[in-house]
Amino acid sequence: MSLRPLTPNEARVLATLMEKARTVPDTYPLSLNLVVTGANQKSSRDPVMSLTDADAQEALDDLKRLGLVIESHGSRVARYEHNAQRVLQVPDQSAALLGLLMLRGPQTAGELRINAERWHRFADISSVEGFLNELAERPAEKGGPLVVVLPRAPGEREARIAHLLCGPVEAAVASNTIAASAGAAGATGQNDRISALEARVDELAAQLAALQAAVAQLGGT
């Protein structure tokens, strides 16, 4: 199924429901108040957000229209649960990875395996990479890729993966820009070092010429 890109608020609310379904099943489905509390957590969130009740309600209503959230009225308070796995047609393992990427931002396969411990226990990094490859190679008839591998930034040993549920990832461009900037900075530094060396050579040549002149004077006397 092809979906329109989600807004950051929608992605945060959806991922919060996906997380709490796995980590605190006793309080799931969530009330609006619990959705807001979970979305605005200071830990395990990147970026940290400050959604209001109105922000969260708007996101929930829009997600309901997309079929990604289901509202239940079994009590006086409306409660919400996600329907992401069914709508996106992905297995439980892939849904866990997508939820983590929406909550915590781009991560390496190793980071995803560690952070997924309470969601789904992956046997090894190869297992994580296998499900990520499936998400990255998702065919167009199913809506296209759901994750992308970002260019490795300078100083990073492993590439990071980002979700595509909010549309194309600007971080990929930013990473290239950072790399280009680092290359330009490196070239500038190298030019400065060369100029300094040339200045030092000129200084030494002048000192040598002065010494030679002094020796020549001594020899003439």
C-alpha positions as a Markdown table, in Angstrom:
| # | Residue | x | y | z |
|---|---|---|---|---|
| 1 | Met | 0.0 | 0.0 | 0.0 |
| 2 | Ser | 1.3 | 3.4 | -0.9 |
| 3 | Leu | 0.9 | 6.1 | 1.8 |
| 4 | Arg | 1.4 | 9.9 | 1.7 |
| 5 | Pro | 4.5 | 11.0 | 3.7 |
| 6 | Leu | 3.7 | 11.3 | 7.4 |
| 7 | Thr | 4.4 | 14.5 | 9.3 |
| 8 | Pro | 6.9 | 14.4 | 12.2 |
| 9 | Asn | 4.0 | 14.5 | 14.7 |
| 10 | Glu | 2.2 | 11.6 | 13.0 |
| 11 | Ala | 5.4 | 9.5 | 12.9 |
| 12 | Arg | 6.1 | 10.2 | 16.6 |
| 13 | Val | 2.5 | 9.3 | 17.6 |
| 14 | Leu | 2.4 | 6.2 | 15.5 |
| 15 | Ala | 5.8 | 5.0 | 16.7 |
| 16 | Thr | 4.8 | 5.7 | 20.3 |
| 17 | Leu | 1.8 | 3.4 | 19.9 |
| 18 | Met | 4.0 | 0.8 | 18.3 |
| 19 | Glu | 6.4 | 1.0 | 21.2 |
| 20 | Lys | 3.9 | 0.9 | 24.0 |
| 21 | Ala | 2.1 | -2.1 | 22.4 |
| 22 | Arg | 5.3 | -4.1 | 23.0 |
| 23 | Thr | 6.8 | -2.6 | 26.2 |
| 24 | Val | 3.7 | -1.8 | 28.3 |
| 25 | Pro | 0.9 | -4.1 | 27.1 |
| 26 | Asp | -1.0 | -3.7 | 30.3 |
| 27 | Thr | -1.8 | 0.0 | 29.6 |
| 28 | Tyr | -2.4 | -0.6 | 25.8 |
| 29 | Pro | -4.4 | 0.7 | 23.8 |
| 30 | Leu | -3.4 | 4.2 | 24.9 |
| 31 | Ser | -5.5 | 7.1 | 26.0 |
| 32 | Leu | -4.8 | 10.5 | 24.5 |
| 33 | Asn | -3.0 | 11.5 | 27.7 |
| 34 | Leu | -0.7 | 8.4 | 27.5 |
| 35 | Val | 0.0 | 9.1 | 23.9 |
| 36 | Val | 1.1 | 12.6 | 24.7 |
| 37 | Thr | 3.3 | 11.4 | 27.6 |
| 38 | Gly | 4.9 | 8.7 | 25.5 |
| 39 | Ala | 5.5 | 11.0 | 22.5 |
| 40 | Asn | 7.2 | 13.7 | 24.7 |
| 41 | Gln | 9.5 | 11.3 | 26.6 |
| 42 | Lys | 13.0 | 12.7 | 27.2 |
| 43 | Ser | 14.6 | 9.3 | 26.9 |
| 44 | Ser | 14.8 | 7.1 | 23.8 |
| 45 | Arg | 13.6 | 9.9 | 21.6 |
| 46 | Asp | 15.4 | 11.8 | 18.8 |
| 47 | Pro | 14.5 | 14.6 | 18.5 |
| 48 | Val | 12.8 | 15.3 | 21.9 |
| 49 | Met | 9.3 | 16.8 | 21.1 |
| 50 | Ser | 6.7 | 18.8 | 23.0 |
| 51 | Leu | 3.4 | 17.8 | 21.5 |
| 52 | Thr | 0.2 | 19.3 | 23.0 |
| 53 | Asp | -3.0 | 17.4 | 23.4 |
| 54 | Ala | -4.3 | 19.1 | 20.3 |
| 55 | Asp | -1.2 | 18.2 | 18.3 |
| 56 | Ala | -1.5 | 14.5 | 19.3 |
| 57 | Gln | -5.3 | 14.4 | 18.6 |
| 58 | Glu | -4.8 | 15.9 | 15.2 |
| 59 | Ala | -2.1 | 13.3 | 14.4 |
| 60 | Leu | -4.3 | 10.5 | 15.7 |
| 61 | Asp | -7.2 | 11.6 | 13.6 |
| 62 | Asp | -5.1 | 11.8 | 10.5 |
| 63 | Leu | -3.5 | 8.4 | 11.2 |
| 64 | Lys | -7.0 | 7.0 | 11.6 |
| 65 | Arg | -7.9 | 8.3 | 8.1 |
| 66 | Leu | -4.8 | 6.5 | 6.7 |
| 67 | Gly | -5.8 | 3.3 | 8.5 |
| 68 | Leu | -2.7 | 3.3 | 10.6 |
| 69 | Val | -4.5 | 3.9 | 13.9 |
| 70 | Ile | -7.7 | 2.3 | 15.3 |
| 71 | Glu | -9.8 | 4.0 | 17.9 |
| 72 | Ser | -11.8 | 2.0 | 20.4 |
| 73 | His | -14.5 | 3.1 | 22.8 |
| 74 | Gly | -14.7 | 0.3 | 25.3 |
| 75 | Ser | -14.5 | 2.8 | 28.2 |
| 76 | Arg | -15.4 | 6.4 | 28.9 |
| 77 | Val | -12.0 | 7.5 | 27.5 |
| 78 | Ala | -11.2 | 6.9 | 23.8 |
| 79 | Arg | -8.2 | 4.6 | 23.4 |
| 80 | Tyr | -5.9 | 4.1 | 20.4 |
| 81 | Glu | -3.9 | 1.3 | 18.9 |
| 82 | His | -1.7 | 1.1 | 15.8 |
| 83 | Asn | -2.5 | -0.9 | 12.7 |
| 84 | Ala | 0.9 | -0.2 | 11.0 |
| 85 | Gln | 2.0 | -3.8 | 10.5 |
| 86 | Arg | -1.2 | -4.7 | 8.6 |
| 87 | Val | -1.3 | -1.5 | 6.5 |
| 88 | Leu | 2.4 | -1.6 | 5.6 |
| 89 | Gln | 2.3 | -5.4 | 5.1 |
| 90 | Val | 5.5 | -6.0 | 6.9 |
| 91 | Pro | 6.5 | -8.7 | 9.5 |
| 92 | Asp | 6.7 | -8.1 | 13.2 |
| 93 | Gln | 10.5 | -7.8 | 13.0 |
| 94 | Ser | 10.4 | -5.1 | 10.3 |
| 95 | Ala | 7.7 | -3.2 | 12.1 |
| 96 | Ala | 9.9 | -3.1 | 15.2 |
| 97 | Leu | 12.8 | -1.7 | 13.2 |
| 98 | Leu | 10.6 | 1.0 | 11.6 |
| 99 | Gly | 9.1 | 2.0 | 15.0 |
| 100 | Leu | 12.6 | 2.4 | 16.4 |
| 101 | Leu | 13.8 | 4.5 | 13.5 |
| 102 | Met | 10.8 | 6.8 | 13.8 |
| 103 | Leu | 11.4 | 7.2 | 17.6 |
| 104 | Arg | 15.2 | 7.5 | 17.7 |
| 105 | Gly | 16.3 | 8.7 | 14.3 |
| 106 | Pro | 18.9 | 7.1 | 12.0 |
| 107 | Gln | 20.8 | 4.2 | 13.6 |
| 108 | Thr | 23.3 | 1.6 | 12.6 |
| 109 | Ala | 22.3 | -2.1 | 12.4 |
| 110 | Gly | 24.2 | -2.7 | 15.6 |
| 111 | Glu | 22.4 | 0.1 | 17.4 |
| 112 | Leu | 19.0 | -1.1 | 16.2 |
| 113 | Arg | 19.7 | -4.6 | 17.5 |
| 114 | Ile | 20.5 | -3.3 | 21.0 |
| 115 | Asn | 17.6 | -0.8 | 21.0 |
| 116 | Ala | 15.1 | -3.4 | 19.8 |
| 117 | Glu | 15.8 | -5.7 | 22.8 |
| 118 | Arg | 12.4 | -4.9 | 24.5 |
| 119 | Trp | 10.6 | -4.9 | 21.1 |
| 120 | His | 11.9 | -8.0 | 19.4 |
| 121 | Arg | 15.0 | -10.0 | 20.2 |
| 122 | Phe | 17.1 | -10.4 | 17.1 |
| 123 | Ala | 19.5 | -13.3 | 17.0 |
| 124 | Asp | 22.4 | -11.3 | 15.6 |
| 125 | Ile | 23.2 | -8.3 | 13.4 |
| 126 | Ser | 22.9 | -10.3 | 10.3 |
| 127 | Ser | 19.2 | -10.9 | 11.1 |
| 128 | Val | 18.7 | -7.2 | 11.5 |
| 129 | Glu | 20.5 | -6.5 | 8.2 |
| 130 | Gly | 18.3 | -9.0 | 6.5 |
| 131 | Phe | 15.1 | -7.3 | 7.5 |
| 132 | Leu | 16.5 | -3.9 | 6.7 |
| 133 | Asn | 17.4 | -5.1 | 3.2 |
| 134 | Glu | 13.9 | -6.3 | 2.7 |
| 135 | Leu | 12.6 | -2.9 | 3.7 |
| 136 | Ala | 15.1 | -1.1 | 1.5 |
| 137 | Glu | 14.2 | -3.3 | -1.5 |
| 138 | Arg | 10.5 | -3.2 | -1.0 |
| 139 | Pro | 8.9 | -3.3 | -4.6 |
| 140 | Ala | 7.0 | -0.4 | -6.1 |
| 141 | Glu | 3.8 | -2.4 | -6.2 |
| 142 | Lys | 3.9 | -2.6 | -2.4 |
| 143 | Gly | 4.6 | 1.2 | -2.0 |
| 144 | Gly | 8.4 | 1.2 | -2.5 |
| 145 | Pro | 11.3 | 1.2 | 0.0 |
| 146 | Leu | 10.6 | 2.1 | 3.6 |
| 147 | Val | 14.2 | 2.6 | 4.7 |
| 148 | Val | 17.4 | 4.0 | 3.1 |
| 149 | Val | 21.1 | 3.6 | 3.9 |
| 150 | Leu | 22.7 | 7.0 | 4.5 |
| 151 | Pro | 26.2 | 7.8 | 3.2 |
| 152 | Arg | 28.7 | 7.2 | 5.9 |
| 153 | Ala | 29.7 | 10.5 | 7.5 |
| 154 | Pro | 33.4 | 11.4 | 8.2 |
| 155 | Gly | 34.6 | 9.6 | 11.3 |
| 156 | Glu | 31.8 | 7.0 | 11.3 |
| 157 | Arg | 32.7 | 3.4 | 11.1 |
| 158 | Glu | 29.3 | 2.1 | 10.0 |
| 159 | Ala | 26.5 | 3.5 | 7.8 |
| 160 | Arg | 23.3 | 4.5 | 9.4 |
| 161 | Ile | 19.8 | 3.6 | 8.3 |
| 162 | Ala | 16.8 | 6.0 | 8.2 |
| 163 | His | 13.1 | 5.4 | 7.6 |
| 164 | Leu | 11.2 | 6.9 | 4.6 |
| 165 | Leu | 7.8 | 7.1 | 6.1 |
| 166 | Cys | 8.1 | 10.9 | 6.3 |
| 167 | Gly | 9.4 | 11.1 | 2.7 |
| 168 | Pro | 13.0 | 11.5 | 1.3 |
| 169 | Val | 15.6 | 11.9 | 3.9 |
| 170 | Glu | 17.5 | 15.2 | 3.9 |
| 171 | Ala | 20.2 | 13.7 | 6.1 |
| 172 | Ala | 21.6 | 11.9 | 3.1 |
| 173 | Val | 22.2 | 15.2 | 1.4 |
| 174 | Ala | 23.4 | 16.8 | 4.6 |
| 175 | Ser | 25.9 | 13.9 | 5.0 |
| 176 | Asn | 27.3 | 14.5 | 1.6 |
| 177 | Thr | 27.5 | 18.2 | 2.3 |
| 178 | Ile | 29.4 | 17.5 | 5.6 |
| 179 | Ala | 31.8 | 15.3 | 3.7 |
| 180 | Ala | 32.3 | 17.9 | 1.1 |
| 181 | Ser | 32.9 | 20.6 | 3.7 |
| 182 | Ala | 35.3 | 18.3 | 5.5 |
| 183 | Gly | 37.2 | 17.8 | 2.3 |
| 184 | Ala | 37.3 | 21.5 | 1.6 |
| 185 | Ala | 38.5 | 22.2 | 5.1 |
| 186 | Gly | 41.2 | 19.5 | 4.7 |
| 187 | Ala | 42.3 | 21.1 | 1.4 |
| 188 | Thr | 42.4 | 24.5 | 2.9 |
| 189 | Gly | 44.5 | 23.2 | 5.8 |
| 190 | Gln | 46.9 | 21.5 | 3.4 |
| 191 | Asn | 47.3 | 24.8 | 1.4 |
| 192 | Asp | 48.0 | 26.7 | 4.7 |
| 193 | Arg | 50.7 | 24.1 | 5.7 |
| 194 | Ile | 52.3 | 24.4 | 2.2 |
| 195 | Ser | 52.4 | 28.2 | 2.4 |
| 196 | Ala | 53.9 | 28.0 | 5.9 |
| 197 | Leu | 56.6 | 25.6 | 4.7 |
| 198 | Glu | 57.4 | 27.9 | 1.7 |
| 199 | Ala | 57.7 | 30.9 | 4.0 |
| 200 | Arg | 60.1 | 28.9 | 6.2 |
| 201 | Val | 62.2 | 27.9 | 3.3 |
| 202 | Asp | 62.5 | 31.5 | 2.2 |
| 203 | Glu | 63.5 | 32.5 | 5.7 |
| 204 | Leu | 66.2 | 29.9 | 5.9 |
| 205 | Ala | 67.4 | 30.8 | 2.4 |
| 206 | Ala | 67.7 | 34.5 | 3.6 |
| 207 | Gln | 69.6 | 33.4 | 6.7 |
| 208 | Leu | 72.0 | 31.2 | 4.6 |
| 209 | Ala | 72.6 | 34.1 | 2.3 |
| 210 | Ala | 73.4 | 36.3 | 5.3 |
| 211 | Leu | 75.8 | 33.7 | 6.7 |
| 212 | Gln | 77.5 | 33.4 | 3.3 |
| 213 | Ala | 78.0 | 37.1 | 3.1 |
| 214 | Ala | 79.4 | 37.2 | 6.6 |
| 215 | Val | 81.9 | 34.4 | 5.8 |
| 216 | Ala | 82.9 | 36.1 | 2.6 |
| 217 | Gln | 83.6 | 39.3 | 4.6 |
| 218 | Leu | 85.7 | 37.4 | 7.1 |
| 219 | Gly | 87.7 | 35.8 | 4.3 |
| 220 | Gly | 88.4 | 39.1 | 2.7 |
| 221 | Thr | 89.9 | 40.6 | 5.9 |
